Amino acid sequence: MTSRPEYLPERLALLSDVQAAEYISAGLLEGRDDVPSIALNKVAEPLPDDEARLGLHRVRDLIDHALAKFRGERPTAADAWLAPRLHETLRLTRREAAEKGIWTYLALGVAPDYVVWRHLSEPKADGTPGRVARDKFLGPHYKQAFGRLWWAAELFRDGSDYRPAVVACGSQDMLNSALRLDIIDHRPTALALVRLIEKGVVRTGREVNALTPAVNAAAATLMYDVIAPDLEHDGNSLRDWIAGAESAGPSPRNSLPEGPEEECVPEEAVQRLVALFEDLFADAPVRGRAPDENE
């Protein structure tokens, strides 16, 4: 099985797709090979800022804890635990998080062993070995192993409260489908989807996969930001939270961390969309559900 990198520098870095391609071998994707970390770090571009939030070892320590905590369990269980803590450890702006190279470096230069452990598929019946999808190392934000977790925590948190993000990450279908949608940038929409899970309106993966396209399609004619307006974004809270990384300790292991002290989403806005989305879901065809049930 792929091992922890033998060499870890002090700072995080950026790695382009072209640079990364050289190190994504068939052996790595099948969990047989390690990444030559010394060679990789010679081509990676170190991040210029000497800030505590960009220190590599804080992230690696967090990932080591996740591996120890969830070893022996279903790897998917680690997502809901790691997402808020990764977000709180890497206190990034959205612009910084949109830099794909930081996630590629995190997957290949810092924790390829975690990516393989989390995303290696089961061997096939004919003896074909399991394999990690290449996009878990350098895919878009909704597929890449660490990018998807950071963005899930960012988009589903309610101000400083990560509990909605934990719920969202506890549903692989919600995590895999909703992150692709632009409507999730609207905080009341994101929280309304989570509420439907919490209320038990949607329970199965098939139901989630019926709900999200229905909500997304309706957005073409229904302006959710008008029906359920959010508060204006306050950048000061985020800047203060990022600055606080210099004196912050490790992300708590046994309780949820706290995000930026932004105001929570207006409850009235969330409730309006919960009612609307329940109606949309009632009319949505669910694969495997009898036609009369769909009606």
mmCIF file with all atom_site columns, N, CA and C in Angstrom, residues 238-284:
data_model
loop_
_atom_site.group_PDB
_atom_site.id
_atom_site.type_symbol
_atom_site.label_atom_id
_atom_site.label_alt_id
_atom_site.label_comp_id
_atom_site.label_asym_id
_atom_site.label_entity_id
_atom_site.label_seq_id
_atom_site.pdbx_PDB_ins_code
_atom_site.Cartn_x
_atom_site.Cartn_y
_atom_site.Cartn_z
_atom_site.occupancy
_atom_site.B_iso_or_equiv
_atom_site.pdbx_formal_charge
_atom_site.auth_seq_id
_atom_site.auth_comp_id
_atom_site.auth_asym_id
_atom_site.auth_atom_id
_atom_site.pdbx_PDB_model_num
ATOM 1   N N  . LEU A 1 238 ? -13.998 36.998 7.942  1.00 0.00 ? 238 LEU A N  1
ATOM 2   C CA . LEU A 1 238 ? -13.090 36.036 7.324  1.00 0.00 ? 238 LEU A CA 1
ATOM 3   C C  . LEU A 1 238 ? -11.641 36.460 7.505  1.00 0.00 ? 238 LEU A C  1
ATOM 4   N N  . ARG A 1 239 ? -11.368 37.738 7.316  1.00 0.00 ? 239 ARG A N  1
ATOM 5   C CA . ARG A 1 239 ? -9.984  38.213 7.487  1.00 0.00 ? 239 ARG A CA 1
ATOM 6   C C  . ARG A 1 239 ? -9.511  38.018 8.923  1.00 0.00 ? 239 ARG A C  1
ATOM 7   N N  . ASP A 1 240 ? -10.377 38.284 9.877  1.00 0.00 ? 240 ASP A N  1
ATOM 8   C CA . ASP A 1 240 ? -9.995  38.088 11.283 1.00 0.00 ? 240 ASP A CA 1
ATOM 9   C C  . ASP A 1 240 ? -9.727  36.616 11.572 1.00 0.00 ? 240 ASP A C  1
ATOM 10  N N  . TRP A 1 241 ? -10.555 35.756 11.015 1.00 0.00 ? 241 TRP A N  1
ATOM 11  C CA . TRP A 1 241 ? -10.401 34.310 11.224 1.00 0.00 ? 241 TRP A CA 1
ATOM 12  C C  . TRP A 1 241 ? -9.099  33.816 10.620 1.00 0.00 ? 241 TRP A C  1
ATOM 13  N N  . ILE A 1 242 ? -8.776  34.289 9.446  1.00 0.00 ? 242 ILE A N  1
ATOM 14  C CA . ILE A 1 242 ? -7.521  33.898 8.804  1.00 0.00 ? 242 ILE A CA 1
ATOM 15  C C  . ILE A 1 242 ? -6.338  34.397 9.622  1.00 0.00 ? 242 ILE A C  1
ATOM 16  N N  . ALA A 1 243 ? -6.405  35.641 10.081 1.00 0.00 ? 243 ALA A N  1
ATOM 17  C CA . ALA A 1 243 ? -5.322  36.179 10.897 1.00 0.00 ? 243 ALA A CA 1
ATOM 18  C C  . ALA A 1 243 ? -5.157  35.403 12.195 1.00 0.00 ? 243 ALA A C  1
ATOM 19  N N  . GLY A 1 244 ? -6.253  34.857 12.712 1.00 0.00 ? 244 GLY A N  1
ATOM 20  C CA . GLY A 1 244 ? -6.197  34.106 13.958 1.00 0.00 ? 244 GLY A CA 1
ATOM 21  C C  . GLY A 1 244 ? -5.459  32.786 13.852 1.00 0.00 ? 244 GLY A C  1
ATOM 22  N N  . ALA A 1 245 ? -5.154  32.355 12.634 1.00 0.00 ? 245 ALA A N  1
ATOM 23  C CA . ALA A 1 245 ? -4.413  31.097 12.459 1.00 0.00 ? 245 ALA A CA 1
ATOM 24  C C  . ALA A 1 245 ? -3.016  31.180 13.057 1.00 0.00 ? 245 ALA A C  1
ATOM 25  N N  . GLU A 1 246 ? -2.469  32.391 13.163 1.00 0.00 ? 246 GLU A N  1
ATOM 26  C CA . GLU A 1 246 ? -1.110  32.541 13.691 1.00 0.00 ? 246 GLU A CA 1
ATOM 27  C C  . GLU A 1 246 ? -1.007  32.086 15.141 1.00 0.00 ? 246 GLU A C  1
ATOM 28  N N  . SER A 1 247 ? -2.082  32.211 15.894 1.00 0.00 ? 247 SER A N  1
ATOM 29  C CA . SER A 1 247 ? -2.043  31.834 17.305 1.00 0.00 ? 247 SER A CA 1
ATOM 30  C C  . SER A 1 247 ? -2.940  30.638 17.621 1.00 0.00 ? 247 SER A C  1
ATOM 31  N N  . ALA A 1 248 ? -3.586  30.072 16.606 1.00 0.00 ? 248 ALA A N  1
ATOM 32  C CA . ALA A 1 248 ? -4.518  28.964 16.839 1.00 0.00 ? 248 ALA A CA 1
ATOM 33  C C  . ALA A 1 248 ? -3.766  27.656 17.074 1.00 0.00 ? 248 ALA A C  1
ATOM 34  N N  . GLY A 1 249 ? -4.336  26.821 17.910 1.00 0.00 ? 249 GLY A N  1
ATOM 35  C CA . GLY A 1 249 ? -3.784  25.491 18.116 1.00 0.00 ? 249 GLY A CA 1
ATOM 36  C C  . GLY A 1 249 ? -4.280  24.538 17.045 1.00 0.00 ? 249 GLY A C  1
ATOM 37  N N  . PRO A 1 250 ? -3.932  23.265 17.147 1.00 0.00 ? 250 PRO A N  1
ATOM 38  C CA . PRO A 1 250 ? -4.436  22.275 16.188 1.00 0.00 ? 250 PRO A CA 1
ATOM 39  C C  . PRO A 1 250 ? -5.955  22.212 16.212 1.00 0.00 ? 250 PRO A C  1
ATOM 40  N N  . SER A 1 251 ? -6.540  21.878 15.099 1.00 0.00 ? 251 SER A N  1
ATOM 41  C CA . SER A 1 251 ? -7.990  21.736 15.029 1.00 0.00 ? 251 SER A CA 1
ATOM 42  C C  . SER A 1 251 ? -8.435  20.663 16.020 1.00 0.00 ? 251 SER A C  1
ATOM 43  N N  . PRO A 1 252 ? -9.500  20.908 16.792 1.00 0.00 ? 252 PRO A N  1
ATOM 44  C CA . PRO A 1 252 ? -9.916  19.922 17.810 1.00 0.00 ? 252 PRO A CA 1
ATOM 45  C C  . PRO A 1 252 ? -10.265 18.585 17.178 1.00 0.00 ? 252 PRO A C  1
ATOM 46  N N  . ARG A 1 253 ? -9.854  17.523 17.856 1.00 0.00 ? 253 ARG A N  1
ATOM 47  C CA . ARG A 1 253 ? -10.083 16.172 17.338 1.00 0.00 ? 253 ARG A CA 1
ATOM 48  C C  . ARG A 1 253 ? -11.410 15.588 17.784 1.00 0.00 ? 253 ARG A C  1
ATOM 49  N N  . ASN A 1 254 ? -11.897 15.971 18.950 1.00 0.00 ? 254 ASN A N  1
ATOM 50  C CA . ASN A 1 254 ? -13.084 15.339 19.515 1.00 0.00 ? 254 ASN A CA 1
ATOM 51  C C  . ASN A 1 254 ? -14.304 16.242 19.554 1.00 0.00 ? 254 ASN A C  1
ATOM 52  N N  . SER A 1 255 ? -14.181 17.454 19.073 1.00 0.00 ? 255 SER A N  1
ATOM 53  C CA . SER A 1 255 ? -15.317 18.360 18.957 1.00 0.00 ? 255 SER A CA 1
ATOM 54  C C  . SER A 1 255 ? -15.140 19.148 17.673 1.00 0.00 ? 255 SER A C  1
ATOM 55  N N  . LEU A 1 256 ? -16.227 19.738 17.199 1.00 0.00 ? 256 LEU A N  1
ATOM 56  C CA . LEU A 1 256 ? -16.142 20.484 15.952 1.00 0.00 ? 256 LEU A CA 1
ATOM 57  C C  . LEU A 1 256 ? -15.387 21.794 16.152 1.00 0.00 ? 256 LEU A C  1
ATOM 58  N N  . PRO A 1 257 ? -14.576 22.172 15.179 1.00 0.00 ? 257 PRO A N  1
ATOM 59  C CA . PRO A 1 257 ? -13.944 23.495 15.233 1.00 0.00 ? 257 PRO A CA 1
ATOM 60  C C  . PRO A 1 257 ? -14.981 24.572 14.934 1.00 0.00 ? 257 PRO A C  1
ATOM 61  N N  . GLU A 1 258 ? -14.539 25.816 15.003 1.00 0.00 ? 258 GLU A N  1
ATOM 62  C CA . GLU A 1 258 ? -15.409 26.939 14.667 1.00 0.00 ? 258 GLU A CA 1
ATOM 63  C C  . GLU A 1 258 ? -14.853 27.661 13.450 1.00 0.00 ? 258 GLU A C  1
ATOM 64  N N  . GLY A 1 259 ? -15.733 27.993 12.543 1.00 0.00 ? 259 GLY A N  1
ATOM 65  C CA . GLY A 1 259 ? -15.338 28.723 11.351 1.00 0.00 ? 259 GLY A CA 1
ATOM 66  C C  . GLY A 1 259 ? -15.356 30.221 11.588 1.00 0.00 ? 259 GLY A C  1
ATOM 67  N N  . PRO A 1 260 ? -15.315 31.011 10.530 1.00 0.00 ? 260 PRO A N  1
ATOM 68  C CA . PRO A 1 260 ? -15.345 32.474 10.671 1.00 0.00 ? 260 PRO A CA 1
ATOM 69  C C  . PRO A 1 260 ? -16.618 32.924 11.382 1.00 0.00 ? 260 PRO A C  1
ATOM 70  N N  . GLU A 1 261 ? -16.510 33.974 12.184 1.00 0.00 ? 261 GLU A N  1
ATOM 71  C CA . GLU A 1 261 ? -17.660 34.471 12.942 1.00 0.00 ? 261 GLU A CA 1
ATOM 72  C C  . GLU A 1 261 ? -18.576 35.302 12.044 1.00 0.00 ? 261 GLU A C  1
ATOM 73  N N  . GLU A 1 262 ? -19.077 34.671 11.003 1.00 0.00 ? 262 GLU A N  1
ATOM 74  C CA . GLU A 1 262 ? -20.024 35.325 10.109 1.00 0.00 ? 262 GLU A CA 1
ATOM 75  C C  . GLU A 1 262 ? -21.439 35.092 10.626 1.00 0.00 ? 262 GLU A C  1
ATOM 76  N N  . GLU A 1 263 ? -22.353 35.970 10.247 1.00 0.00 ? 263 GLU A N  1
ATOM 77  C CA . GLU A 1 263 ? -23.738 35.793 10.679 1.00 0.00 ? 263 GLU A CA 1
ATOM 78  C C  . GLU A 1 263 ? -24.336 34.552 10.031 1.00 0.00 ? 263 GLU A C  1
ATOM 79  N N  . CYS A 1 264 ? -25.201 33.906 10.764 1.00 0.00 ? 264 CYS A N  1
ATOM 80  C CA . CYS A 1 264 ? -25.851 32.708 10.246 1.00 0.00 ? 264 CYS A CA 1
ATOM 81  C C  . CYS A 1 264 ? -26.846 33.080 9.144  1.00 0.00 ? 264 CYS A C  1
ATOM 82  N N  . VAL A 1 265 ? -27.226 32.088 8.369  1.00 0.00 ? 265 VAL A N  1
ATOM 83  C CA . VAL A 1 265 ? -28.209 32.271 7.311  1.00 0.00 ? 265 VAL A CA 1
ATOM 84  C C  . VAL A 1 265 ? -29.569 32.581 7.944  1.00 0.00 ? 265 VAL A C  1
ATOM 85  N N  . PRO A 1 266 ? -30.316 33.558 7.416  1.00 0.00 ? 266 PRO A N  1
ATOM 86  C CA . PRO A 1 266 ? -31.647 33.841 7.973  1.00 0.00 ? 266 PRO A CA 1
ATOM 87  C C  . PRO A 1 266 ? -32.535 32.598 7.956  1.00 0.00 ? 266 PRO A C  1
ATOM 88  N N  . GLU A 1 267 ? -33.079 32.265 9.116  1.00 0.00 ? 267 GLU A N  1
ATOM 89  C CA . GLU A 1 267 ? -33.880 31.042 9.228  1.00 0.00 ? 267 GLU A CA 1
ATOM 90  C C  . GLU A 1 267 ? -35.115 31.095 8.335  1.00 0.00 ? 267 GLU A C  1
ATOM 91  N N  . GLU A 1 268 ? -35.708 32.257 8.198  1.00 0.00 ? 268 GLU A N  1
ATOM 92  C CA . GLU A 1 268 ? -36.893 32.381 7.360  1.00 0.00 ? 268 GLU A CA 1
ATOM 93  C C  . GLU A 1 268 ? -36.575 32.022 5.915  1.00 0.00 ? 268 GLU A C  1
ATOM 94  N N  . ALA A 1 269 ? -35.392 32.422 5.450  1.00 0.00 ? 269 ALA A N  1
ATOM 95  C CA . ALA A 1 269 ? -34.992 32.112 4.077  1.00 0.00 ? 269 ALA A CA 1
ATOM 96  C C  . ALA A 1 269 ? -34.835 30.606 3.886  1.00 0.00 ? 269 ALA A C  1
ATOM 97  N N  . VAL A 1 270 ? -34.239 29.958 4.864  1.00 0.00 ? 270 VAL A N  1
ATOM 98  C CA . VAL A 1 270 ? -34.056 28.509 4.765  1.00 0.00 ? 270 VAL A CA 1
ATOM 99  C C  . VAL A 1 270 ? -35.413 27.806 4.742  1.00 0.00 ? 270 VAL A C  1
ATOM 100 N N  . GLN A 1 271 ? -36.317 28.217 5.618  1.00 0.00 ? 271 GLN A N  1
ATOM 101 C CA . GLN A 1 271 ? -37.620 27.555 5.704  1.00 0.00 ? 271 GLN A CA 1
ATOM 102 C C  . GLN A 1 271 ? -38.418 27.713 4.412  1.00 0.00 ? 271 GLN A C  1
ATOM 103 N N  . ARG A 1 272 ? -38.329 28.876 3.780  1.00 0.00 ? 272 ARG A N  1
ATOM 104 C CA . ARG A 1 272 ? -39.028 29.059 2.509  1.00 0.00 ? 272 ARG A CA 1
ATOM 105 C C  . ARG A 1 272 ? -38.544 28.048 1.466  1.00 0.00 ? 272 ARG A C  1
ATOM 106 N N  . LEU A 1 273 ? -37.254 27.855 1.415  1.00 0.00 ? 273 LEU A N  1
ATOM 107 C CA . LEU A 1 273 ? -36.721 26.926 0.424  1.00 0.00 ? 273 LEU A CA 1
ATOM 108 C C  . LEU A 1 273 ? -36.955 25.481 0.807  1.00 0.00 ? 273 LEU A C  1
ATOM 109 N N  . VAL A 1 274 ? -36.970 25.176 2.087  1.00 0.00 ? 274 VAL A N  1
ATOM 110 C CA . VAL A 1 274 ? -37.299 23.809 2.509  1.00 0.00 ? 274 VAL A CA 1
ATOM 111 C C  . VAL A 1 274 ? -38.688 23.438 2.005  1.00 0.00 ? 274 VAL A C  1
ATOM 112 N N  . ALA A 1 275 ? -39.651 24.332 2.186  1.00 0.00 ? 275 ALA A N  1
ATOM 113 C CA . ALA A 1 275 ? -41.018 24.058 1.722  1.00 0.00 ? 275 ALA A CA 1
ATOM 114 C C  . ALA A 1 275 ? -41.061 23.910 0.208  1.00 0.00 ? 275 ALA A C  1
ATOM 115 N N  . LEU A 1 276 ? -40.350 24.790 -0.492 1.00 0.00 ? 276 LEU A N  1
ATOM 116 C CA . LEU A 1 276 ? -40.323 24.721 -1.950 1.00 0.00 ? 276 LEU A CA 1
ATOM 117 C C  . LEU A 1 276 ? -39.665 23.435 -2.431 1.00 0.00 ? 276 LEU A C  1
ATOM 118 N N  . PHE A 1 277 ? -38.539 23.070 -1.826 1.00 0.00 ? 277 PHE A N  1
ATOM 119 C CA . PHE A 1 277 ? -37.810 21.879 -2.269 1.00 0.00 ? 277 PHE A CA 1
ATOM 120 C C  . PHE A 1 277 ? -38.575 20.599 -1.940 1.00 0.00 ? 277 PHE A C  1
ATOM 121 N N  . GLU A 1 278 ? -39.338 20.603 -0.868 1.00 0.00 ? 278 GLU A N  1
ATOM 122 C CA . GLU A 1 278 ? -40.185 19.439 -0.574 1.00 0.00 ? 278 GLU A CA 1
ATOM 123 C C  . GLU A 1 278 ? -41.195 19.226 -1.693 1.00 0.00 ? 278 GLU A C  1
ATOM 124 N N  . ASP A 1 279 ? -41.771 20.315 -2.184 1.00 0.00 ? 279 ASP A N  1
ATOM 125 C CA . ASP A 1 279 ? -42.727 20.205 -3.285 1.00 0.00 ? 279 ASP A CA 1
ATOM 126 C C  . ASP A 1 279 ? -42.039 19.719 -4.556 1.00 0.00 ? 279 ASP A C  1
ATOM 127 N N  . LEU A 1 280 ? -40.850 20.238 -4.833 1.00 0.00 ? 280 LEU A N  1
ATOM 128 C CA . LEU A 1 280 ? -40.109 19.807 -6.019 1.00 0.00 ? 280 LEU A CA 1
ATOM 129 C C  . LEU A 1 280 ? -39.758 18.323 -5.932 1.00 0.00 ? 280 LEU A C  1
ATOM 130 N N  . PHE A 1 281 ? -39.358 17.900 -4.744 1.00 0.00 ? 281 PHE A N  1
ATOM 131 C CA . PHE A 1 281 ? -38.979 16.498 -4.571 1.00 0.00 ? 281 PHE A CA 1
ATOM 132 C C  . PHE A 1 281 ? -40.181 15.575 -4.719 1.00 0.00 ? 281 PHE A C  1
ATOM 133 N N  . ALA A 1 282 ? -41.343 16.039 -4.272 1.00 0.00 ? 282 ALA A N  1
ATOM 134 C CA . ALA A 1 282 ? -42.550 15.208 -4.374 1.00 0.00 ? 282 ALA A CA 1
ATOM 135 C C  . ALA A 1 282 ? -42.870 14.875 -5.823 1.00 0.00 ? 282 ALA A C  1
ATOM 136 N N  . ASP A 1 283 ? -42.509 15.758 -6.739 1.00 0.00 ? 283 ASP A N  1
ATOM 137 C CA . ASP A 1 283 ? -42.776 15.542 -8.162 1.00 0.00 ? 283 ASP A CA 1
ATOM 138 C C  . ASP A 1 283 ? -41.589 14.943 -8.911 1.00 0.00 ? 283 ASP A C  1
ATOM 139 N N  . ALA A 1 284 ? -40.482 14.769 -8.238 1.00 0.00 ? 284 ALA A N  1
ATOM 140 C CA . ALA A 1 284 ? -39.266 14.282 -8.909 1.00 0.00 ? 284 ALA A CA 1
ATOM 141 C C  . ALA A 1 284 ? -39.307 12.762 -9.039 1.00 0.00 ? 284 ALA A C  1
#
